[in-house]
Amino acid sequence: MQKKILVTGGTGYIGSHTVVELIKEGFEVVVIDNLSNSKVEVLDKIEKITGTKPVFYQFDLCDFERLEACFKKEGNISSIIHFAASKAVGESVEKPLLYYRNNLQSLVNLLELMRKYHVPDIVFSSSCTVYGQPDKLPVTESTPYQIAESPYGNTKQIGEEILKDTCKAHSEIKSIALRYFNPVGAHESALIGELPLGTPNNLVPFITQTAAGIREQLSVFGSDYNTPDGTAVRDYIHVVDLAKAHVISVKRLLENLNKSNFEFFNIGTGNGYSVLQTIQTFERVNGVKVNYKLVDRRPGDIEQIFADTSFANKELGWKAEKGLEEMMSSAWKWQQTVK
Ligand code: UD1
């Protein structure tokens, strides 16, 4: 029988790519999304790619009653992938309570209902932000947490703690937290991709919008970092590789292959690229120019981070397959379809 996976935030950027991979692997998918940062048309795009339109509920996960009604109606949910969350670092500094409520109350609601309705597994969207600026690179899963730079980062740390405590107290619940590095790129069909609302905060959407003439100029935040070219270094990962890591994690939990009830993995490529290298790769593979200027550092940014992915490679049998060139070409192909 087809296993049913509940995907929260399933119309969002990473969520939609994961829904595609789940359907391709034969799972039945139910999506919950409040559409606060995504469009309902994404479901049609998913259908175009896979031939299947997932069942969809539009509501906020903080609404316990609606969520419970969904658990009741859907019945036999095998596993949950929980993407739904707010993710703008700057906004979280201005609206901390919104972030704590959105990102944490939703998680607690899900966990309570998982217990009540006997749903055993949850895969959680964590972030490399839990490491802050680490002393030693690359970061492994045993690199300690740093004090979070923002309420957003704090919600990821606390989210992991909530899962760890819950899995310890209630052994019927198992969880995998995936610590994403910087997800970029789009599906090869160019039917789904990142759809930032308003001015993008993240680098790659800003690059593509500048190349498309929607933004006049890209500001490169900081050129005096202690890195080879002075700009900050990140581990960019193709969103389809990231999506596949979720499918593997779901299967690991379903098949009870996990080594403990709460596991966490770095999901990156292991390669660090600077902001300038990223822009130059984009220009080279797409044959377009990006108008940029070097400006001051952005407050709260770290200098550099990239992953040691050997634990995920070994334990999950997962490895990123797509390089920076494919990330940049797919991001541009997608941008050109966005009206
Ligand atoms: C941050 C968080 C990450 C979170 C993500 C979501 C950290 C380490 N990472 O990623 O957990 O999921 O936000 O929003 O806290 N840049 C420019 N010009 C721009 C935009 C960005 O130069 O217009 C630079 C940034 O200064 C940074 C790099 O590009 O050096 C990547 O920035 P961005 O895409 O915003 O991601 P992070 O800040 O790394």
XYZ file of N, CA and C in Angstrom, residues 47-287:
723
model
N 1.639 18.799 -10.459
C 0.868 17.832 -11.270
C 1.457 17.716 -12.678
N 1.868 18.863 -13.233
C 2.462 18.844 -14.574
C 3.728 17.996 -14.604
N 4.518 18.103 -13.557
C 5.787 17.362 -13.517
C 5.550 15.878 -13.252
N 4.641 15.587 -12.307
C 4.540 14.199 -11.819
C 3.299 13.466 -12.312
N 2.322 14.213 -12.822
C 1.054 13.574 -13.205
C 0.101 13.414 -12.034
N 0.507 13.853 -10.847
C -0.344 13.713 -9.656
C -0.457 15.048 -8.934
N -1.682 15.387 -8.548
C -1.863 16.601 -7.748
C -2.081 16.191 -6.296
N -1.236 16.668 -5.391
C -1.418 16.225 -4.009
C -2.693 16.811 -3.397
N -3.229 16.096 -2.416
C -4.351 16.624 -1.628
C -3.844 17.864 -0.896
N -4.675 18.901 -0.846
C -4.193 20.165 -0.278
C -5.146 20.725 0.762
N -4.578 21.182 1.884
C -5.330 21.914 2.909
C -4.671 23.274 3.097
N -5.482 24.320 3.080
C -4.928 25.656 3.365
C -5.349 26.112 4.757
N -4.419 26.082 5.673
C -4.638 26.672 7.002
C -3.295 26.820 7.699
N -3.336 27.509 8.829
C -2.126 27.766 9.601
C -1.945 26.666 10.647
N -0.732 26.144 10.734
C -0.473 25.036 11.664
C -0.633 25.434 13.121
N -0.646 26.735 13.388
C -0.876 27.180 14.770
C -2.327 26.946 15.169
N -3.204 26.705 14.185
C -4.617 26.440 14.442
C -4.783 24.950 14.772
N -4.737 24.665 16.071
C -4.731 23.270 16.525
C -5.973 22.515 16.063
N -7.139 23.199 16.124
C -8.382 22.491 15.768
C -8.418 22.082 14.297
N -7.989 23.002 13.434
C -7.953 22.661 11.999
C -6.970 21.517 11.749
N -5.845 21.601 12.450
C -4.822 20.572 12.263
C -5.349 19.210 12.732
N -6.032 19.223 13.857
C -6.579 17.958 14.364
C -7.629 17.405 13.397
N -8.435 18.287 12.835
C -9.453 17.834 11.878
C -8.773 17.175 10.673
N -7.658 17.716 10.264
C -6.912 17.169 9.128
C -6.346 15.779 9.482
N -5.758 15.646 10.669
C -5.245 14.340 11.106
C -6.374 13.310 11.109
N -7.540 13.726 11.615
C -8.687 12.805 11.709
C -9.139 12.387 10.317
N -9.264 13.386 9.434
C -9.793 13.111 8.096
C -8.827 12.223 7.301
N -7.551 12.527 7.407
C -6.574 11.782 6.610
C -6.309 10.385 7.147
N -6.517 10.232 8.463
C -6.355 8.883 9.032
C -4.919 8.403 9.047
N -4.601 7.487 8.166
C -3.337 6.751 8.281
C -2.118 7.484 7.715
N -1.678 8.526 8.398
C -0.460 9.235 7.969
C 0.745 8.425 8.466
N 1.684 8.144 7.564
C 2.850 7.337 7.958
C 3.972 8.208 8.509
N 4.086 9.410 7.953
C 5.249 10.216 8.308
C 4.965 11.681 7.966
N 5.692 12.580 8.639
C 5.505 14.015 8.387
C 6.841 14.623 7.962
N 6.795 15.518 6.991
C 7.970 16.371 6.733
C 7.505 17.795 7.022
N 8.175 18.419 7.964
C 7.692 19.716 8.464
C 8.586 20.860 7.958
N 8.141 21.470 6.854
C 8.871 22.619 6.296
C 8.316 23.958 6.782
N 6.996 23.977 7.033
C 6.319 25.267 7.214
C 6.967 26.085 8.330
N 7.499 27.243 7.979
C 8.133 28.111 8.971
C 8.449 29.447 8.308
N 8.630 30.455 9.145
C 9.097 31.743 8.634
C 10.619 31.716 8.618
N 11.236 32.363 7.609
C 12.690 32.159 7.457
C 13.497 33.405 7.159
N 12.900 34.585 7.324
C 13.685 35.794 7.036
C 14.400 36.252 8.302
N 15.721 36.161 8.251
C 16.528 36.429 9.438
C 16.264 37.855 9.962
N 16.290 38.839 9.070
C 16.105 40.242 9.471
C 14.729 40.478 10.070
N 13.713 39.919 9.433
C 12.338 40.086 9.935
C 12.204 39.476 11.331
N 12.930 38.391 11.556
C 12.801 37.716 12.856
C 13.345 38.581 13.986
N 14.296 39.452 13.668
C 14.845 40.347 14.685
C 13.790 41.398 15.049
N 13.025 41.828 14.029
C 11.986 42.838 14.281
C 10.713 42.247 14.876
N 10.410 41.010 14.510
C 9.151 40.396 14.967
C 9.429 39.045 15.631
N 10.144 39.061 16.763
C 10.529 37.772 17.358
C 9.333 36.906 17.744
N 8.264 37.542 18.259
C 7.142 36.727 18.743
C 6.459 35.994 17.601
N 6.391 36.676 16.457
C 5.823 36.029 15.274
C 6.615 34.765 14.940
N 7.935 34.883 15.008
C 8.789 33.732 14.682
C 8.658 32.624 15.717
N 8.642 33.013 17.001
C 8.531 31.957 18.023
C 7.185 31.247 17.893
N 6.130 32.024 17.619
C 4.817 31.384 17.495
C 4.750 30.518 16.233
N 5.062 31.123 15.100
C 4.957 30.386 13.831
C 5.809 29.132 13.810
N 7.035 29.284 14.222
C 7.980 28.183 14.031
C 7.935 27.150 15.151
N 7.519 27.564 16.342
C 7.565 26.612 17.459
C 6.196 26.075 17.840
N 5.182 26.948 17.857
C 3.847 26.455 18.200
C 3.398 25.413 17.173
N 3.727 25.657 15.914
C 3.350 24.713 14.864
C 3.991 23.349 15.113
N 5.238 23.361 15.526
C 5.946 22.104 15.786
C 5.327 21.370 16.976
N 5.043 22.110 18.037
C 4.450 21.485 19.229
C 3.070 20.914 18.882
N 2.282 21.664 18.125
C 0.966 21.158 17.703
C 1.106 19.841 16.948
N 2.051 19.812 16.010
C 2.247 18.584 15.222
C 2.625 17.413 16.128
N 3.558 17.661 17.044
C 4.034 16.569 17.900
C 2.921 16.047 18.804
N 2.099 16.955 19.320
C 0.992 16.498 20.180
C 0.036 15.618 19.384
N -0.253 16.044 18.157
C -1.195 15.267 17.348
C -0.564 13.981 16.832
N 0.737 13.995 16.613
C 1.418 12.747 16.236
C 1.231 11.704 17.335
N 1.343 12.137 18.586
C 1.158 11.202 19.702
C -0.278 10.704 19.727
N -1.196 11.645 19.616
C -2.615 11.277 19.743
C -3.088 10.361 18.610
N -2.578 10.603 17.399
C -3.061 9.837 16.241
C -2.047 8.798 15.747
N -1.071 8.530 16.584
C -0.100 7.448 16.312
C 0.630 7.616 14.981
N 1.127 8.821 14.748
C 2.000 9.059 13.588
C 3.426 9.055 14.140
N 4.265 8.110 13.713
C 5.531 7.926 14.432
C 6.697 8.829 14.021
N 6.694 9.313 12.761
C 7.943 9.894 12.242
C 7.792 11.340 11.790
N 8.843 12.122 12.036
C 8.846 13.503 11.536
C 10.254 13.903 11.091
N 10.334 14.476 9.908
C 11.592 15.041 9.396
C 11.463 16.557 9.514
N 12.478 17.175 10.092
C 12.391 18.598 10.452
C 13.419 19.412 9.672
N 12.976 20.592 9.204
C 13.875 21.512 8.489
C 14.699 22.288 9.492
N 15.937 21.868 9.680
C 16.822 22.681 10.510
C 17.783 23.432 9.588
N 18.792 24.031 10.166
C 19.627 24.938 9.374
C 21.042 24.961 9.913
N 21.976 25.242 9.013
C 23.368 25.412 9.449
C 23.500 26.631 10.356
N 22.462 27.425 10.426
C 22.497 28.599 11.289
C 22.704 28.190 12.759
N 22.382 26.925 13.104
C 22.565 26.482 14.499
C 24.046 26.512 14.909
N 24.949 26.499 13.932
C 26.384 26.502 14.249
C 26.959 27.897 14.444
N 26.180 28.959 14.073
C 26.742 30.308 14.122
C 28.009 30.383 13.283
N 28.998 31.193 13.726
C 30.301 31.187 13.051
C 31.208 30.201 13.777
N 31.375 29.005 13.217
C 32.159 27.998 13.922
C 33.652 28.333 13.928
N 34.366 27.825 14.950
C 35.813 28.075 15.041
C 36.558 27.252 14.002
N 36.012 26.085 13.684
C 36.732 25.165 12.794
C 35.850 24.783 11.621
N 36.432 24.806 10.426
C 35.673 24.428 9.221
C 36.334 23.219 8.562
N 35.599 22.374 7.849
C 34.138 22.375 7.744
C 33.462 21.947 9.040
N 32.158 22.222 9.152
C 31.441 21.848 10.368
C 30.922 20.424 10.274
N 31.131 19.687 11.360
C 30.557 18.336 11.455
C 29.348 18.428 12.374
N 28.631 17.331 12.474
C 27.448 17.317 13.341
C 27.850 17.462 14.815
N 29.116 17.236 15.140
C 29.482 17.418 16.549
C 30.044 18.805 16.823
N 30.112 19.649 15.814
C 30.460 21.056 16.060
C 29.379 21.645 16.968
N 29.805 22.291 18.071
C 28.763 22.749 19.008
C 27.923 23.908 18.466
N 26.706 24.021 18.980
C 25.858 25.195 18.712
C 26.575 26.450 19.182
N 26.303 27.556 18.526
C 26.708 28.861 19.065
C 25.431 29.575 19.483
N 25.563 30.581 20.326
C 24.375 31.365 20.675
C 23.786 31.907 19.375
N 22.481 31.723 19.198
C 21.861 32.094 17.925
C 21.953 33.603 17.700
N 22.222 33.956 16.426
C 22.367 35.370 16.047
C 21.011 36.052 15.913
N 19.966 35.260 15.727
C 18.653 35.865 15.450
C 17.561 34.974 16.034
N 16.375 35.551 16.256
C 15.250 34.715 16.696
C 14.992 33.573 15.715
N 15.170 33.830 14.415
C 15.002 32.740 13.431
C 15.935 31.571 13.772
N 17.220 31.898 13.951
C 18.206 30.859 14.276
C 17.842 30.160 15.579
N 17.349 30.952 16.527
C 16.947 30.388 17.805
C 15.814 29.386 17.633
N 14.868 29.688 16.729
C 13.747 28.750 16.543
C 14.236 27.414 15.981
N 15.309 27.447 15.207
C 15.843 26.180 14.678
C 16.534 25.389 15.792
N 17.293 26.093 16.641
C 17.930 25.402 17.774
C 16.869 24.838 18.720
N 15.904 25.692 19.068
C 14.874 25.244 20.024
C 14.033 24.128 19.392
N 13.755 24.254 18.095
C 13.000 23.208 17.396
C 13.701 21.859 17.543
N 15.008 21.850 17.348
C 15.755 20.589 17.510
C 15.670 20.086 18.956
N 15.754 21.022 19.912
C 15.685 20.621 21.331
C 14.317 20.016 21.656
N 13.278 20.649 21.111
C 11.911 20.135 21.332
C 11.818 18.702 20.803
N 12.377 18.478 19.628
C 12.324 17.134 19.043
C 13.127 16.143 19.880
N 14.315 16.573 20.278
C 15.177 15.678 21.067
C 14.471 15.260 22.361
N 13.914 16.239 23.058
C 13.235 15.944 24.337
C 12.007 15.060 24.115
N 11.270 15.364 23.044
C 10.039 14.600 22.786
C 10.374 13.150 22.417
N 11.382 12.982 21.574
C 11.762 11.624 21.161
C 12.308 10.817 22.348
N 12.907 11.528 23.305
C 13.451 10.850 24.478
C 12.307 10.418 25.415
N 11.370 11.324 25.627
C 10.284 11.028 26.567
C 9.268 10.064 25.971
N 9.064 10.133 24.672
C 8.011 9.323 24.029
C 8.653 8.490 22.924
N 9.036 7.276 23.286
C 9.881 6.501 22.374
C 9.144 6.062 21.109
N 7.834 6.294 21.059
C 7.105 5.937 19.825
C 7.350 6.982 18.739
N 7.961 8.127 19.098
C 8.216 9.185 18.107
C 9.689 9.176 17.697
N 9.933 9.204 16.382
C 11.304 9.256 15.853
C 11.429 10.475 14.946
N 12.613 11.055 14.947
C 12.768 12.271 14.150
C 14.160 12.384 13.542
N 14.201 12.986 12.364
C 15.485 13.368 11.752
C 15.422 14.862 11.469
N 16.421 15.602 11.960
C 16.533 17.026 11.617
C 17.613 17.159 10.548
N 17.273 17.829 9.462
C 18.260 18.064 8.403
C 18.723 19.509 8.503
N 20.020 19.667 8.703
C 20.589 21.014 8.817
C 21.027 21.476 7.434
N 20.153 22.255 6.814
C 20.421 22.695 5.443
C 21.501 23.754 5.443
N 22.355 23.692 4.434
C 23.249 24.814 4.186
C 22.471 25.788 3.288
N 22.973 26.280 2.177
C 22.209 27.313 1.457
C 21.519 26.743 0.219
N 20.229 26.456 0.312
C 19.517 25.853 -0.829
C 19.300 26.875 -1.949
N 19.657 26.491 -3.152
C 19.486 27.368 -4.327
C 19.108 26.510 -5.531
N 18.832 27.185 -6.678
C 18.521 26.457 -7.902
C 17.039 26.125 -7.981
N 16.672 25.402 -9.040
C 15.270 25.101 -9.292
C 15.165 23.776 -10.025
N 13.940 23.260 -10.090
C 13.689 22.001 -10.795
C 14.046 22.150 -12.271
N 14.549 21.065 -12.866
C 15.032 21.140 -14.264
C 13.916 21.510 -15.249
N 12.670 21.248 -14.887
C 11.531 21.598 -15.754
C 11.298 23.105 -15.779
N 11.881 23.816 -14.824
C 11.638 25.251 -14.616
C 10.155 25.542 -14.326
N 9.448 24.540 -13.837
C 8.042 24.762 -13.465
C 7.904 25.170 -12.005
N 8.855 24.746 -11.184
C 8.859 25.202 -9.789
C 10.251 25.736 -9.447
N 10.269 26.656 -8.480
C 11.530 27.272 -8.062
C 11.252 28.169 -6.874
N 12.199 29.044 -6.571
C 12.005 29.931 -5.421
C 11.212 31.149 -5.863
N 10.184 31.502 -5.071
C 9.334 32.644 -5.422
C 9.338 33.648 -4.279
N 10.396 34.432 -4.146
C 10.416 35.340 -2.999
C 9.361 36.436 -3.136
N 8.738 36.768 -2.011
C 7.753 37.855 -2.009
C 8.518 39.168 -1.858
N 8.287 40.122 -2.739
C 8.955 41.423 -2.618
C 10.447 41.322 -2.875
N 11.206 42.192 -2.217
C 12.654 42.215 -2.445
C 13.294 40.988 -1.800
N 14.056 40.222 -2.579
C 14.659 39.025 -1.984
C 15.707 39.374 -0.922
N 15.778 38.527 0.099
C 16.834 38.667 1.113
C 18.042 37.837 0.730
N 17.783 36.761 0.003
C 18.853 35.794 -0.250
C 19.599 36.100 -1.539
N 20.825 35.605 -1.575
C 21.732 35.992 -2.666
C 21.243 35.569 -4.052
N 20.923 34.299 -4.230
C 20.677 33.823 -5.604
C 19.424 34.450 -6.229
N 18.299 34.550 -5.505
C 17.164 35.278 -6.115
C 17.518 36.729 -6.449
N 18.376 37.326 -5.646
C 18.774 38.709 -5.952
C 19.641 38.751 -7.210
N 20.507 37.772 -7.372
C 21.323 37.698 -8.596
C 20.408 37.542 -9.810
N 19.467 36.588 -9.742
C 18.641 36.317 -10.932
C 17.742 37.509 -11.249
N 17.224 38.168 -10.221
C 16.357 39.324 -10.482
C 17.158 40.508 -11.026
N 18.407 40.620 -10.620
C 19.242 41.698 -11.162
C 19.570 41.401 -12.626
N 19.908 40.154 -12.902
C 20.204 39.783 -14.293
C 18.979 39.989 -15.183
N 17.787 39.783 -14.609
C 16.551 39.928 -15.387
C 16.108 41.388 -15.504
N 16.813 42.279 -14.824
C 16.472 43.708 -14.902
C 15.379 44.128 -13.928
N 14.973 43.212 -13.035
C 13.933 43.562 -12.043
C 14.559 44.414 -10.932
N 15.795 44.124 -10.607
C 16.569 44.943 -9.632
C 17.695 45.611 -10.395
N 17.973 46.847 -9.976
C 18.993 47.593 -10.708
C 20.404 47.086 -10.415
N 20.633 46.825 -9.137
C 21.997 46.473 -8.741
C 21.988 45.530 -7.543
N 22.912 44.589 -7.586
C 23.086 43.680 -6.451
C 24.155 44.262 -5.534
N 23.852 44.337 -4.241
C 24.880 44.746 -3.277
C 25.585 43.502 -2.763
N 26.887 43.476 -2.885
C 27.669 42.378 -2.301
C 28.063 42.831 -0.899
N 27.514 42.133 0.099
C 27.668 42.574 1.488
C 29.014 42.127 2.052
N 29.968 43.042 2.083
C 31.249 42.767 2.707
C 32.290 42.274 1.734
N 33.431 43.012 1.655
C 34.520 42.550 0.787
C 35.839 42.526 1.564
N 35.701 42.614 2.897
C 36.904 42.615 3.734
C 36.914 41.427 4.702
N 36.201 40.382 4.329
C 36.249 39.172 5.163
C 37.578 38.463 4.951
N 37.915 37.647 5.929
C 39.162 36.894 5.840
C 38.939 35.627 4.991
N 38.676 35.845 3.711
C 38.436 34.758 2.749
C 39.287 35.061 1.510
N 39.460 34.115 0.592
C 40.367 34.353 -0.542
C 40.073 35.631 -1.322
N 38.811 35.962 -1.587
C 38.557 37.212 -2.319
C 37.880 38.272 -1.455
N 37.788 38.030 -0.162
C 37.242 39.039 0.752
C 35.729 38.976 0.926
N 35.040 38.175 0.089
C 33.577 38.077 0.252
C 33.227 36.782 0.984
N 32.023 36.760 1.558
C 31.649 35.672 2.474
C 31.463 34.344 1.732
N 31.742 33.279 2.436
C 31.722 31.936 1.827
C 30.572 31.099 2.405
N 29.844 30.443 1.494
C 28.725 29.580 1.889
C 28.786 28.273 1.103
N 28.050 27.299 1.609
C 27.934 25.988 0.965
C 26.561 25.944 0.289
N 26.531 26.263 -1.002
C 25.258 26.265 -1.736
C 24.922 24.845 -2.159
N 23.653 24.489 -1.980
C 23.224 23.133 -2.342
C 21.995 23.205 -3.244
N 22.005 22.376 -4.283
C 20.875 22.365 -5.227
C 19.623 21.845 -4.509
N 18.519 22.561 -4.697
C 17.287 22.234 -3.966
C 16.787 20.821 -4.286
N 17.097 20.291 -5.465
C 16.648 18.926 -5.789
C 17.475 17.896 -5.004
N 18.770 18.157 -4.851
C 19.583 17.283 -3.987
C 19.042 17.307 -2.557
N 18.687 18.498 -2.105
C 18.148 18.651 -0.750
C 16.818 17.897 -0.622
N 15.970 18.035 -1.634
C 14.675 17.345 -1.625
C 14.886 15.831 -1.490
N 15.873 15.327 -2.230
C 16.123 13.869 -2.189
C 16.576 13.424 -0.790
N 17.290 14.293 -0.087
C 17.720 13.951 1.280
C 16.497 13.751 2.182
N 15.420 14.477 1.903
C 14.195 14.299 2.698
C 13.543 12.946 2.423
N 13.518 12.555 1.155
C 12.888 11.274 0.806
C 13.672 10.135 1.465
N 14.998 10.237 1.411
C 15.836 9.204 2.035
C 15.600 9.167 3.552
N 15.435 10.336 4.154
C 15.213 10.386 5.609
C 13.872 9.771 5.977
N 12.842 10.066 5.179
C 11.525 9.476 5.426
C 11.621 7.953 5.361
N 12.303 7.452 4.335
C 12.424 5.990 4.187
C 13.207 5.386 5.357
N 14.256 6.086 5.770
C 15.071 5.588 6.886
C 14.198 5.398 8.132
N 13.334 6.372 8.402
C 12.469 6.275 9.579
C 11.400 5.204 9.383
N 10.815 5.164 8.191
C 9.765 4.158 7.931
C 10.304 2.745 8.087
N 11.564 2.572 7.658
C 12.157 1.220 7.696
C 12.912 0.957 9.000
N 12.788 1.901 9.948
C 13.462 1.766 11.253
C 14.967 1.562 11.131
N 15.577 2.247 10.173
C 17.028 2.127 9.994
C 17.790 3.134 10.858
N 17.041 4.028 11.503
C 17.687 5.059 12.327
C 18.411 4.425 13.514
N 19.532 5.077 13.904
C 20.344 4.514 14.993
C 19.899 5.043 16.353
N 19.204 6.166 16.365
C 18.614 6.652 17.611
C 17.313 7.349 17.242
N 16.511 7.678 18.268
C 15.189 8.250 17.976
C 15.263 9.672 17.443
N 16.363 10.350 17.744
C 16.545 11.697 17.193
C 17.919 11.773 16.540
N 17.909 11.974 15.221
C 19.168 12.080 14.480
C 19.203 13.417 13.756
N 20.403 13.893 13.497
C 20.512 15.139 12.728
C 21.716 15.068 11.797
N 21.551 15.676 10.624
C 22.567 15.565 9.571
C 22.811 16.907 8.890
N 24.060 17.130 8.521
C 24.400 18.277 7.668
C 24.033 17.953 6.230
N 23.290 18.847 5.601
C 22.940 18.634 4.199
C 23.489 19.797 3.363
N 24.666 19.571 2.844
C 25.325 20.558 1.973
C 26.137 19.779 0.944
N 27.000 20.508 0.210
C 27.844 19.799 -0.755
C 29.238 19.553 -0.203
N 29.591 20.325 0.828
C 30.955 20.264 1.348
C 31.876 21.278 0.695
N 31.368 22.015 -0.311
C 32.200 23.025 -0.981
C 31.768 24.430 -0.568
N 32.747 25.246 -0.254
C 32.437 26.642 0.063
C 32.732 27.528 -1.139
N 31.792 28.387 -1.498
C 32.013 29.360 -2.578
C 31.755 30.761 -2.047
N 32.559 31.704 -2.508
C 32.370 33.093 -2.079
C 31.237 33.725 -2.883
N 30.780 34.867 -2.399
C 29.716 35.589 -3.109
C 30.202 35.933 -4.528
N 31.440 36.392 -4.652
C 31.938 36.750 -5.997
C 32.062 35.525 -6.897
N 32.533 34.430 -6.349
C 32.620 33.195 -7.166
C 31.231 32.771 -7.639
N 30.255 32.951 -6.787
C 28.883 32.565 -7.144
C 28.371 33.454 -8.276
N 28.593 34.752 -8.148
C 28.154 35.684 -9.208
C 28.881 35.348 -10.516
N 30.182 35.122 -10.422
C 30.961 34.847 -11.649
C 30.516 33.542 -12.308
N 30.212 32.545 -11.505
C 29.727 31.282 -12.083
C 28.387 31.518 -12.779
N 27.530 32.287 -12.136
C 26.228 32.600 -12.744
C 26.432 33.280 -14.101
N 27.317 34.272 -14.140
C 27.548 35.021 -15.388
C 28.109 34.103 -16.471
N 29.034 33.257 -16.073
C 29.711 32.401 -17.063
C 28.759 31.358 -17.645
N 28.020 30.646 -16.779
C 27.204 29.546 -17.323
C 25.996 30.065 -18.093
N 25.551 31.267 -17.765
C 24.340 31.772 -18.417
C 24.625 32.826 -19.488
N 25.877 33.280 -19.569
C 26.232 34.296 -20.555
C 25.504 35.614 -20.334
